[in-house]
Amino acid sequence: MGRVGVLLLNLGGPERLEDVRPFLFNLFSDPEIIRLPIKGLQKPLAWLISTLRAGKSRENYRQIGGGSPLLKITEAQASALQERLIEMGREVSVYIGMRYWHPFTEEAIERIKRDHIKQLVILPLYPQFSISTSGSSFRVLEEMWKDDPYLRLTEYTLIPSWYDHPAYLRAMADLISTELDRSSDPDRVHIFFSAHGVPQSYVEEAGDPYQREIEECTKAIMNTLNRPNEYTLAYQSRVGPVEWLKPYTEDALKELGEQGVKDLLVVPISFVSEHIETLQEIDIEYREIAEEAGIEHFRRVPALNTHPVFIESLSDLVVKSLDEKPTTFDSIARPAENMKMYPQERWEWGMTSAAEVWNGRLAMIGFIALIIELITGHGPLHFVGLL
């Protein structure tokens, strides 16, 4: 069979404050994040959004130490996975490919080619599949396979999602149990699953299985946990003037506060590594919202990182995928070319808690102004020397 490799896929993150703006530019240049009817406008819009958001994003990263820990954690996961596979008698090399920052997926593929890998398992570190996460990375790889004669000779298989793997569920239940048992009254703690959101249109128009997989995953974790606690599922991290999966995390926290919930345990169900959305968004922003809503005890389950049972689940996934019929790119869900990815959410006037929605609206207004300025050669950006 030749040399075997495993490619771990993840989002990536800026390691230094000066990396934040180019990271955001890469993120918003992805048509699976923002899809425009005119492809030539993708990068100008990405430039505008990354410019508008860079200051706030840098401050967020400053609050967690000046950069994302995602790469270091992913490297530790890759090392632990490789060691476990060797223990299982599988001589496998593990590589890391990030979508929006170094080491990019393209860099990982170059290393894989240099190492003469002949059989490759492609494993996203997203338990649940979405067009905007695993799907986006698969799209990049598919184009590389089409264009590269060497890759076309490389056998590969995809692992689209693994949210229902028994060892993964046990690892999640173990982390939750550990945190519950630190409470004076564990059974009264309300478990709050916070998942990364996606636009509603992904599910309704493209058939993205993400929402279904998140809901099934939540139920499976609770069944594995086998505790009497009540629980809630909500969605975080929405951006732009569109409708995302509901309920939104900030709204659900306020509602639980109104219901008299005092003890809350947050579970970051979409994330297997600590990064900006756990360390800053949940630990700082959502904690403040919860406390203002009257929730007195706000705690969070840590991300899986290198939990041994989690690593066991990844190794089992790899071994089984090598012994089964390959899953190929053409079997993966994807949006139609003419799909409207961003239907307008109902407009609201005045100050609201949905700051990111307003950021998106202002970005679109600014984008129109930018296009006019690029055409006319006059405007505020020229005045201050940015154009």
PDB file of C-alpha atoms in Angstrom, residues 119-122 157-159 315-327:
ATOM      1  CA  GLN A 119      -2.533   6.459   1.118  1.00  0.00           C
ATOM      2  CA  LEU A 120      -4.079   9.383   3.002  1.00  0.00           C
ATOM      3  CA  VAL A 121      -6.851   9.645   5.610  1.00  0.00           C
ATOM      4  CA  ILE A 122      -8.331  13.144   5.706  1.00  0.00           C
ATOM      5  CA  THR A 157     -10.515   8.674   2.098  1.00  0.00           C
ATOM      6  CA  LEU A 158     -12.492  11.363   3.910  1.00  0.00           C
ATOM      7  CA  ILE A 159     -14.024  11.175   7.377  1.00  0.00           C
ATOM      8  CA  SER A 315      -7.228   6.551  16.248  1.00  0.00           C
ATOM      9  CA  ASP A 316     -10.209   4.221  15.905  1.00  0.00           C
ATOM     10  CA  LEU A 317     -11.665   6.427  13.170  1.00  0.00           C
ATOM     11  CA  VAL A 318      -8.394   6.332  11.236  1.00  0.00           C
ATOM     12  CA  VAL A 319      -7.944   2.556  11.499  1.00  0.00           C
ATOM     13  CA  LYS A 320     -11.541   1.816  10.471  1.00  0.00           C
ATOM     14  CA  SER A 321     -11.351   4.228   7.527  1.00  0.00           C
ATOM     15  CA  LEU A 322      -8.276   2.399   6.201  1.00  0.00           C
ATOM     16  CA  ASP A 323     -10.170  -0.884   6.230  1.00  0.00           C
ATOM     17  CA  GLU A 324     -13.398   0.397   4.650  1.00  0.00           C
ATOM     18  CA  LYS A 325     -14.459   1.573   1.212  1.00  0.00           C
ATOM     19  CA  PRO A 326     -13.040   5.097   0.639  1.00  0.00           C
ATOM     20  CA  THR A 327     -15.280   8.152   1.002  1.00  0.00           C
TER      21      THR A 327
END
